[in-house]
XYZ file of C-alpha atoms in Angstrom:
533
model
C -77.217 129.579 -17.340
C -76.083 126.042 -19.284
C -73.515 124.019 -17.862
C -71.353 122.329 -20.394
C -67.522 121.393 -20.382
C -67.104 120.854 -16.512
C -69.048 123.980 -15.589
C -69.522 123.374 -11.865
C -73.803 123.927 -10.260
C -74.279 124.798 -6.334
C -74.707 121.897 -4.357
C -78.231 120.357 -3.503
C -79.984 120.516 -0.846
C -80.640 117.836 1.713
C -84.238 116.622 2.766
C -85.056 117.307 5.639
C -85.509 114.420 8.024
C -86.782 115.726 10.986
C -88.103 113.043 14.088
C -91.616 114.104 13.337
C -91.904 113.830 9.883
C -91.943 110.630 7.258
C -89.099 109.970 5.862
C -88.762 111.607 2.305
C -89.384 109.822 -1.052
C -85.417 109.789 -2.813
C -85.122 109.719 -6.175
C -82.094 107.821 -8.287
C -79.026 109.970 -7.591
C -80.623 112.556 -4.411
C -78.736 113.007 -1.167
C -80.058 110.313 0.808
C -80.865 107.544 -2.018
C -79.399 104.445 -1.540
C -80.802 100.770 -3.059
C -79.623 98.005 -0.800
C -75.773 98.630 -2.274
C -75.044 101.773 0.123
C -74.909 102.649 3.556
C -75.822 100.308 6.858
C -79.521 101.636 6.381
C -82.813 100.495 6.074
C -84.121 100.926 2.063
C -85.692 104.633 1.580
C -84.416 106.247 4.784
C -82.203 109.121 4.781
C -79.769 111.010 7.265
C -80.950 111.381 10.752
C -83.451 109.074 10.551
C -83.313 105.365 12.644
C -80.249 103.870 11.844
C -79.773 105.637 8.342
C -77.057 107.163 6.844
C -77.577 108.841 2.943
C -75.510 107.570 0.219
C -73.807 110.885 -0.508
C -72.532 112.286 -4.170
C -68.849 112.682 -4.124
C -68.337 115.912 -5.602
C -70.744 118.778 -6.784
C -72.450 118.072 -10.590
C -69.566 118.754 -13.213
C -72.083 118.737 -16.275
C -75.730 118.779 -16.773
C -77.094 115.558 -17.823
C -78.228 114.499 -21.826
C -81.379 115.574 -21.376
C -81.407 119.622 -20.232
C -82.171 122.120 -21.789
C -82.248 125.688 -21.948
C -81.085 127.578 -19.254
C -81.104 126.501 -15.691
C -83.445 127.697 -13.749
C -83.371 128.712 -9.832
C -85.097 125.022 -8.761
C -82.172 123.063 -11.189
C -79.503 125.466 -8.971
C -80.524 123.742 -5.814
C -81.368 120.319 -6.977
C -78.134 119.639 -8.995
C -78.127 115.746 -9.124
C -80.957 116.352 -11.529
C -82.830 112.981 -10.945
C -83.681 110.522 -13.493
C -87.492 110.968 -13.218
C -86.525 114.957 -14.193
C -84.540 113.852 -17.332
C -87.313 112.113 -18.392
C -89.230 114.608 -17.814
C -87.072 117.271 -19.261
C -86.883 115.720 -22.899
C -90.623 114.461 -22.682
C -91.322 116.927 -25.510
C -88.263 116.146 -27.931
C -88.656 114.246 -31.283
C -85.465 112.341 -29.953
C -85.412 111.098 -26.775
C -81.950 109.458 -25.052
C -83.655 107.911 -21.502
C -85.037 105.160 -23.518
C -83.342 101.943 -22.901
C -84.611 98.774 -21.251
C -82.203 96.546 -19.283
C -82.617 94.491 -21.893
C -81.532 96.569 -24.325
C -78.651 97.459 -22.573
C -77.993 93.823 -22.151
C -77.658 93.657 -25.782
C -74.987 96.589 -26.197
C -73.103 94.779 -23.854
C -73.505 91.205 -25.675
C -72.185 93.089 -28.566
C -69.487 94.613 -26.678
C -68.266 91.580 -24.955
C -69.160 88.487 -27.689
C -66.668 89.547 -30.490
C -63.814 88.548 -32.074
C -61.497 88.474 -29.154
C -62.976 84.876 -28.599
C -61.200 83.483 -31.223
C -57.723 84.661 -29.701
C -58.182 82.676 -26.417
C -56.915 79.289 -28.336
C -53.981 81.528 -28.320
C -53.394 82.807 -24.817
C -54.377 79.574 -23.619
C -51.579 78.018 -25.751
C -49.186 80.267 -23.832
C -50.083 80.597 -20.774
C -51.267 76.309 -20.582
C -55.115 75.168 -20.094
C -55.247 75.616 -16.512
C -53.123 78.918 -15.597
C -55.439 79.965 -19.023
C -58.709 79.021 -17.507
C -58.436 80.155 -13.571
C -57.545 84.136 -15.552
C -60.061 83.849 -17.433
C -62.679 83.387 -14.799
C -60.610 85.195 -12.214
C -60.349 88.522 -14.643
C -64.352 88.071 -15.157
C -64.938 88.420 -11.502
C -62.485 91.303 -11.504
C -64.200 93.030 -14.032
C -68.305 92.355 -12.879
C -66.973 93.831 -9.401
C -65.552 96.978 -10.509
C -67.989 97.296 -13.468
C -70.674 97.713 -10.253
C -69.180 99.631 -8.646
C -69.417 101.670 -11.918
C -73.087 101.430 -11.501
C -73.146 102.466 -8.048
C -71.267 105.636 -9.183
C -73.963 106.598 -12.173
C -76.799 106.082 -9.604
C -75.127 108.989 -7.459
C -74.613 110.827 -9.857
C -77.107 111.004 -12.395
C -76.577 113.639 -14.469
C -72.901 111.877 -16.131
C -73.322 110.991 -19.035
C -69.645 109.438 -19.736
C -66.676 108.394 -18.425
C -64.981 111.743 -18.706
C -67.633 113.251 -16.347
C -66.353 110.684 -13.748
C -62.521 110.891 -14.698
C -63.243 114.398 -13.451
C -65.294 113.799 -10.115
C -63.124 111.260 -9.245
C -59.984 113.676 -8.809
C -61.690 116.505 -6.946
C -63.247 118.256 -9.755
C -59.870 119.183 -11.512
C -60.511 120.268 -15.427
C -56.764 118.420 -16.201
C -58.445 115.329 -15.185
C -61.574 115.881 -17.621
C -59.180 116.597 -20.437
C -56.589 113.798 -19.866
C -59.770 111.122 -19.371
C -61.079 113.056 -22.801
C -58.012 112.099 -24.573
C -57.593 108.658 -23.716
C -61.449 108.269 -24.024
C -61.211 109.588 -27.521
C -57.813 107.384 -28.884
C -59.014 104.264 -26.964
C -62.355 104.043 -29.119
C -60.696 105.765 -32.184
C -58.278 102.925 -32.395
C -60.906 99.989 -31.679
C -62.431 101.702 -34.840
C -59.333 101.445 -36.493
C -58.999 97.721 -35.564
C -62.139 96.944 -37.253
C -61.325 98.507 -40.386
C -58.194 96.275 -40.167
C -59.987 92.903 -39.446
C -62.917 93.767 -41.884
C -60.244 94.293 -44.316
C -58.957 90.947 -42.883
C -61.991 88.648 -43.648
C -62.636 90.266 -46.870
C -59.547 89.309 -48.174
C -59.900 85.895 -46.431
C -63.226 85.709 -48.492
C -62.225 86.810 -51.903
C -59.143 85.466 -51.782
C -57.558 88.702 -52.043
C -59.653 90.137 -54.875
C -59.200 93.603 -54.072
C -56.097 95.759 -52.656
C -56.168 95.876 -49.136
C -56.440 99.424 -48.776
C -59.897 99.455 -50.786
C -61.311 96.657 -48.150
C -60.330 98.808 -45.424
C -61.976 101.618 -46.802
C -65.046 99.783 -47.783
C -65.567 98.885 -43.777
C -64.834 102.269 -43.066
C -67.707 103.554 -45.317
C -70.570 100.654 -44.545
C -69.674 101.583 -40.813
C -70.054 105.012 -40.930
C -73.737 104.915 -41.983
C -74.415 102.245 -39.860
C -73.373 104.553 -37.217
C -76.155 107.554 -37.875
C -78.633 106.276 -35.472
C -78.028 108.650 -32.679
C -79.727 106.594 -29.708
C -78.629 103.475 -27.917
C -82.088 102.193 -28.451
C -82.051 102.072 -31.899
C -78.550 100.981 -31.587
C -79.568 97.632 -29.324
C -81.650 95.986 -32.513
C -78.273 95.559 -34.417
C -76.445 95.029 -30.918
C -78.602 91.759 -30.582
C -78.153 90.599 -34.006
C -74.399 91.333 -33.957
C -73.694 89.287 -30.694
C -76.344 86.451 -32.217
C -74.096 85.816 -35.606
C -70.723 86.151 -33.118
C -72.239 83.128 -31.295
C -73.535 81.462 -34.238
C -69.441 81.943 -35.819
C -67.685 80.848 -32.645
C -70.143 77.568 -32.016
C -69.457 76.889 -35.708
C -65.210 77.208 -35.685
C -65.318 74.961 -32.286
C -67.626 72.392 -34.205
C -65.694 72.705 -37.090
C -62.436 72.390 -35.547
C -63.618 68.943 -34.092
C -64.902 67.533 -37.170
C -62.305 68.666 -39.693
C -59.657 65.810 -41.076
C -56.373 67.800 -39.613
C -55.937 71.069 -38.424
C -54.410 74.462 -40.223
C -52.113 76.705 -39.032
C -49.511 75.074 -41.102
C -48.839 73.897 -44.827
C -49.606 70.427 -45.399
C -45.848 69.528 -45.955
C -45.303 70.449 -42.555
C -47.816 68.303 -41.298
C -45.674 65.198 -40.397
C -43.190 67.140 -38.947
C -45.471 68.786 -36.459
C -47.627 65.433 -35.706
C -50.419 65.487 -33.733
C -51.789 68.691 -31.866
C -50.014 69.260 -28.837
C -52.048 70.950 -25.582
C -50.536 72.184 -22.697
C -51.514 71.634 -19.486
C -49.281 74.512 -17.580
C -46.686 77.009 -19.514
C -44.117 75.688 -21.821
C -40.777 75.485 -20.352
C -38.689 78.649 -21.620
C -42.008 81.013 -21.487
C -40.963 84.291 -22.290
C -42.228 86.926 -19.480
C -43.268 88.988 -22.751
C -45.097 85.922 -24.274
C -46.778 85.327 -21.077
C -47.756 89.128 -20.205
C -49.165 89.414 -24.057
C -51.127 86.381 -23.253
C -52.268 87.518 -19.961
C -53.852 91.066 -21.590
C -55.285 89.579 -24.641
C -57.536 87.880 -22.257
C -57.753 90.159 -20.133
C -58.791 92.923 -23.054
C -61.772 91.020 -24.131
C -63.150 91.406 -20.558
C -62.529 95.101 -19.845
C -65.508 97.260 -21.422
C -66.262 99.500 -18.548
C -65.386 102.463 -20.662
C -68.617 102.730 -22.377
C -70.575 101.542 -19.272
C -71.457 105.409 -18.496
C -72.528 105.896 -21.572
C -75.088 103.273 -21.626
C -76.785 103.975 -18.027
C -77.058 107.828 -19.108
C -79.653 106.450 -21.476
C -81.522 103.706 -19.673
C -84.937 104.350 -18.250
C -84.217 102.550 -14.798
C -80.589 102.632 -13.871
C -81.127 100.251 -11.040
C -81.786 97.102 -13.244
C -78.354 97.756 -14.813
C -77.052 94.181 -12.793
C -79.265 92.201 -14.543
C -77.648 93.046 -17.583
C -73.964 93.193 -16.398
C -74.418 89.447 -14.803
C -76.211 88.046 -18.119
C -73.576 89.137 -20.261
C -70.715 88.112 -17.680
C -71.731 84.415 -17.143
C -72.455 83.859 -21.021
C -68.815 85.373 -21.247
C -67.076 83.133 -18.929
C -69.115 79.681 -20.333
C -68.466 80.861 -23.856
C -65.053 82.216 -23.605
C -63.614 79.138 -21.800
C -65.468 76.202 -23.232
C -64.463 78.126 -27.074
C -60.941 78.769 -26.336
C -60.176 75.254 -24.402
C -62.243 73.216 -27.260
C -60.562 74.748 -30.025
C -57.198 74.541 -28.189
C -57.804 70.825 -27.682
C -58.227 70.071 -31.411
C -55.348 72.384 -32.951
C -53.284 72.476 -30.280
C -49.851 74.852 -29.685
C -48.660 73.865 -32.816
C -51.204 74.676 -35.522
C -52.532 77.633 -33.163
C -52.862 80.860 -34.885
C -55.246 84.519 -33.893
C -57.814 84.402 -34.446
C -58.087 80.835 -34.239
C -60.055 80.784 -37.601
C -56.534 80.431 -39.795
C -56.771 76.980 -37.287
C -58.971 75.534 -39.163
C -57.230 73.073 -42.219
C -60.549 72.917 -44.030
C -60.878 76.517 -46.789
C -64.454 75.797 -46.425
C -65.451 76.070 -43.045
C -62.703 78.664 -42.497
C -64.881 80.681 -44.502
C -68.246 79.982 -43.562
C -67.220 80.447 -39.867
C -65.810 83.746 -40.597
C -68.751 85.576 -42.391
C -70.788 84.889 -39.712
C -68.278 87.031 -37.716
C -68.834 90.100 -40.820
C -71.788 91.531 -38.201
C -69.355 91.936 -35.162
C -66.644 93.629 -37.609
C -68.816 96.377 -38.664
C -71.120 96.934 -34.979
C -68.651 96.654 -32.876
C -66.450 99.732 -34.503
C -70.051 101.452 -34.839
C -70.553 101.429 -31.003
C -67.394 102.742 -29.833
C -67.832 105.259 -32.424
C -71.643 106.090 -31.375
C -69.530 106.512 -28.181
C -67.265 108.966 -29.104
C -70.134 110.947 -31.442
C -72.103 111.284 -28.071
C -69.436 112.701 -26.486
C -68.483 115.470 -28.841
C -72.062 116.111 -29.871
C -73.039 116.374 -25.957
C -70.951 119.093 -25.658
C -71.274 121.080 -28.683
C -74.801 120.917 -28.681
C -75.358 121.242 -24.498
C -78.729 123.467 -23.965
C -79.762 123.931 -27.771
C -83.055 122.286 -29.505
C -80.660 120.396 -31.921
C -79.714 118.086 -29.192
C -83.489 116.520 -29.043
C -84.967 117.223 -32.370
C -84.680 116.417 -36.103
C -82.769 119.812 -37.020
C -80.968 119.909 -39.854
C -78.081 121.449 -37.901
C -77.912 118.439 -35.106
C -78.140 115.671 -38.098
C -75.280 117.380 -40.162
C -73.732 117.726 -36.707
C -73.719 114.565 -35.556
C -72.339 113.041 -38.988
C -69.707 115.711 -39.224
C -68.311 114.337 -36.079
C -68.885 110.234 -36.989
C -66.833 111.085 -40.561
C -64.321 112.626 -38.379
C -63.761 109.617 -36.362
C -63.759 106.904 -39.068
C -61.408 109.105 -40.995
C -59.050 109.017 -38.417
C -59.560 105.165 -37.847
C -58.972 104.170 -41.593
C -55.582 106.504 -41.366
C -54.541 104.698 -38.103
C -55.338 101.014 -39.526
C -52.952 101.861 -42.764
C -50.292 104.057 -41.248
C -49.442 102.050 -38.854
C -47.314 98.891 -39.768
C -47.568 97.087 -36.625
C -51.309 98.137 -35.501
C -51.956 95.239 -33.647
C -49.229 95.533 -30.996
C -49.865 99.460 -31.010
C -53.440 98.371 -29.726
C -52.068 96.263 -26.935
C -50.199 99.007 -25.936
C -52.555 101.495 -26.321
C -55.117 99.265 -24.074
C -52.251 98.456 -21.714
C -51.682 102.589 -21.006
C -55.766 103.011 -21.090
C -57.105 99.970 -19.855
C -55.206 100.293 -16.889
C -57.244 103.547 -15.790
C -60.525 102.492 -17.137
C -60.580 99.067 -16.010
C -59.101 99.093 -12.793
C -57.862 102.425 -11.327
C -60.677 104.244 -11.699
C -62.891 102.263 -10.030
C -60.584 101.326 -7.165
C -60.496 105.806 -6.606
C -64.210 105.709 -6.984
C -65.065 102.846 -4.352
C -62.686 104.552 -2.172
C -64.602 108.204 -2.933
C -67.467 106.736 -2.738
C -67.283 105.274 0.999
C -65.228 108.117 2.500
C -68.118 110.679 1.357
C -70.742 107.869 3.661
C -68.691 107.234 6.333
C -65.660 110.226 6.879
C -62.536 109.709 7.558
C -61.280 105.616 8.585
C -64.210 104.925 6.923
C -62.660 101.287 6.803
C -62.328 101.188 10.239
C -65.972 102.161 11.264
C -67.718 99.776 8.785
C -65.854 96.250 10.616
C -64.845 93.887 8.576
C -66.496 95.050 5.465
C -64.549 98.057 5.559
C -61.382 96.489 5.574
C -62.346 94.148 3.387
C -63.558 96.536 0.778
C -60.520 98.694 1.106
C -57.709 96.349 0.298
C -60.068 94.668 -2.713
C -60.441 97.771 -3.942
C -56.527 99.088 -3.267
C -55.265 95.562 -4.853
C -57.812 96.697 -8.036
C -55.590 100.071 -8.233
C -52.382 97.501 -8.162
C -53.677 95.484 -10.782
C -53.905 98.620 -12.833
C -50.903 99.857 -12.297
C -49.555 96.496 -13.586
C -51.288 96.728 -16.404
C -49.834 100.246 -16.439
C -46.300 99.261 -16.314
C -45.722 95.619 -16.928
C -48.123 95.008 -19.461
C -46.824 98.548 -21.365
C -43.383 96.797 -21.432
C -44.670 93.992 -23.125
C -46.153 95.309 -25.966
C -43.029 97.520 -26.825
C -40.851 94.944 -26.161
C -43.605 92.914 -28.789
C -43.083 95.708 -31.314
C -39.025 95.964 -31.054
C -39.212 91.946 -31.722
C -41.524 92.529 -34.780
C -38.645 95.155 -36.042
C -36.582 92.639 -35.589
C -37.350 90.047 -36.992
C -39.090 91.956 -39.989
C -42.608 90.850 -40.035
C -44.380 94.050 -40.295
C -45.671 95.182 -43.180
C -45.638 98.599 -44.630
C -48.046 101.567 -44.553
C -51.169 101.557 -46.913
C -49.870 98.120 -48.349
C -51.902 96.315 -50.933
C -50.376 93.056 -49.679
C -53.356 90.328 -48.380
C -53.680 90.418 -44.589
C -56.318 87.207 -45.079
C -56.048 84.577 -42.594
């Protein structure tokens, strides 16, 4: 029968690996595959045979992968891990076909992903936190972040068949179905609300653009609309073409603020009257003397945000053709992050300084003009960004809905009115979020501060921890040397950081939002009132 919703399949069998014969042929995700990340083995050989050990799956198959269909048969029973080469295989014969992506293409999602907006906020943190302390986290959260997203990777290629991070969030904690539904439900609000922060910012920039020609709640709406149909394409292949172009204009509007900000006669950030008053831009080597701990922590996330994407990272290698040249994407995107990110937010910082700063670092700029040609190059990001997290969530639902039919891979009307049923849904929800809520921006920090926590860190501290105890057994830190220690406490210190991010970074954003209260400067649901920078 089907397997959807966490429905459990027998385990697989392992090859046999007997003295006398060769040693078998793996494929991506088998007992006994491994590719130079896994066990103290030489490449291709399993258990039992000369010094190998098999890179085992952690847990039996929670949910068949994207591309089954029908009912199982007696041969999918006791191969479970259903390789990559059968997916393919499997959906050979569909009109649509999800196991399509290049690492290149992939790449691009994750250009898209990572070059955004958040760029323009680290003139910001760095403004807080001082130049230095700004640029060591910055490269020392990148690092954080290209570890655990591998070991992300390493998890996918054992387990082929997941096809998001709820699959995982499941296997990680012994196959419990609370675990499926409590990763579902953060999965769903973290991406709902990014979508909701885009109809916010579009709103944003067209206001900044027309000078307010519209009420606020119509701009909103309009981003809400443009992105839902640019959301109907239901593969990430299709989905990469835009990707590329979206993380092209980001890098043509962030090289254009930074040249702009150098060039420009003085600074914005402030009316001209208070110009003299303020003097010249003021950088900061190290923190400020009377740093708030909220100020700081605030600071700390917001660069730390822009890094953490792992959540969608599932979702991508379900629908690449070879899994195992997922690296070359992760490390392209990661060094043009840390050159881009740090040279952007220190250049920009230089010029405007702590007292004309301002997020996103475009209301920096004293000249109307290139404020506004630096933006629209940004419009791109606004609308793709909200369209892949949203693509993310539509997979999710529709995976499940639609497990084992013909609508899945084919042009039926059923799986098209499907798939948009469930993309309306979700931009609905996002436009209501972005005007209910008078102090969105803070509710996102803490909403990435609760969820961020798990699937940037935690997780994948629990999975490296899974994922060597099912190679080696028990004190499977003990019998690997020095790498097993080693990779233990990393890997324990990455479930620390979480929990930080967990507690003390959850503190800071409501402590962020009682100050807002405060000191009045939230505005009110479904205001008209300009939000332009």
């Amino acid at each position: 029968m089907a397997l959807g919703f966490g429905q459990k399949a027998a385990d697989g069998d392992v090859p046999s690996t007997e003295t006398n014969s060769p040693p078998p042929a793996f494929g991506h995700g088998e007992e006994g595959y491994y590719d130079g990340f896994g066990a103290d083995a030489e490449k291709g050989l399993g258990q039992g045979s000369s010094g190998g050990r098999k890179m085992s799956r952690i847990d039996k198959p929670v949910s068949r992968s994207i591309a089954g269909q029908g009912a199982l048969t007696e041969d999918d029973a006791t191969d479970p891990s259903i390789t990559i080469g059968k997916q393919m295989e499997l959906e050979a014969g569909n009109a649509i076909k999800y196991r399509t992506c290049s690492w290149k293409k992939t790449a691009a999602l994750l250009f898209s992903e990572y070059i955004c907006l958040a760029i323009m906020s680290f003139p910001y943190s760095y403004s807080v936190l001082g130049l230095v302390p700004g640029l060591i986290l910055t490269v020392v959260v990148a690092g954080l972040v290209l570890y655990t997203s591998l070991v992300v990777w390493e998890f996918c290629l054992r387990h082929p068949e997941v096809k998001d991070v709820c699959d995982i969030g499941q296997m990680l904690f012994w196959n419990q179905r609370w675990a499926w539904w409590a990763t579902a439900v953060m999965f769903l609000l973290n991406n709902t609300f990014i979508q909701g922060f885009h109809c916010l910012v579009g709103s944003k920039y067209l206001n900044t653009i027309s000078n307010h020609g519209l009420c606020t709640i119509g701009f909103s709406a309009i981003m809400a609309v443009v992105s839902f149909f640019c959301s109907l394409p239901r593969t990430f292949d299709t989905l990469a073409k835009l990707a590329a172009v979206s993380a092209f204009f980001t890098f043509v509007s962030v090289i254009l603020a930074t040249v702009f900000a150098g060039i420009e006669d003085h600074p914005g950030g402030a009316a001209p009257y208070q110009w003299p008053a303020l003097g010249k831009p003021t950088v900061l080597v190290i923190p400020a003397k009377g740093t708030t701990f909220v100020a700081g922590m605030n600071a700390f996330m917001n660069i730390s945000y822009t890094f953490i994407g792992q959540i969608t990272i599932p979702s991508f290698i379900a629908e690449m053709k070879d899994p195992k040249d997922f690296p070359k994407a992760l490390w392209a995107v990661t060094i043009a992050e840390v050159i881009l990110f740090s040279l952007v937010g220190a250049i920009i910082y230089a010029y405007t300084g702590t007292n004309y700063n301002t997020a996103p670092a475009f209301g920096s700029l004293g000249n109307e003009v290139y404020k506004k040609v630096s933006f629209s190059f940004m419009i791109p990001t606004l609308i793709f960004l909200g369209v892949l997290y949203a693509s993310v969530s539509a997979r999710f639902v529709f995976f499940r809905l639609f497990a084992g039919t013909r609508h899945m891979g084919n042009n039926t009307v059923v799986g098209w009115a499907g798939w948009a049923a469930i993309l309306a849904v979700t931009w609905v929800f996002a436009f209501i979020i972005a005007e209910v809520i008078p102090f969105f921006s803070d509710l996102l920090s803490l909403m990435s501060s609760l969820f961020d926590s798990f699937f940037g860190f935690i997780f994948w501290g629990v999975a490296y921890l899974r994922m060597r105890h099912a190679d080696y057994g028990d004190g499977f830190y003990k019998t690997r040397g020095i790498r097993g220690w080693v990779g233990a406490i990393v890997n324990v210190l990455c479930i620390l950081i979480g929990l930080l991010f967990l507690t003390a970074g959850t503190y800071a954003s409501v402590e962020s939002i009682i100050q807002g209260y405060a000191s009045a400067s939230f505005g009110g649901p479904f205001s008209c009132a300009s939000n332009g920078v």
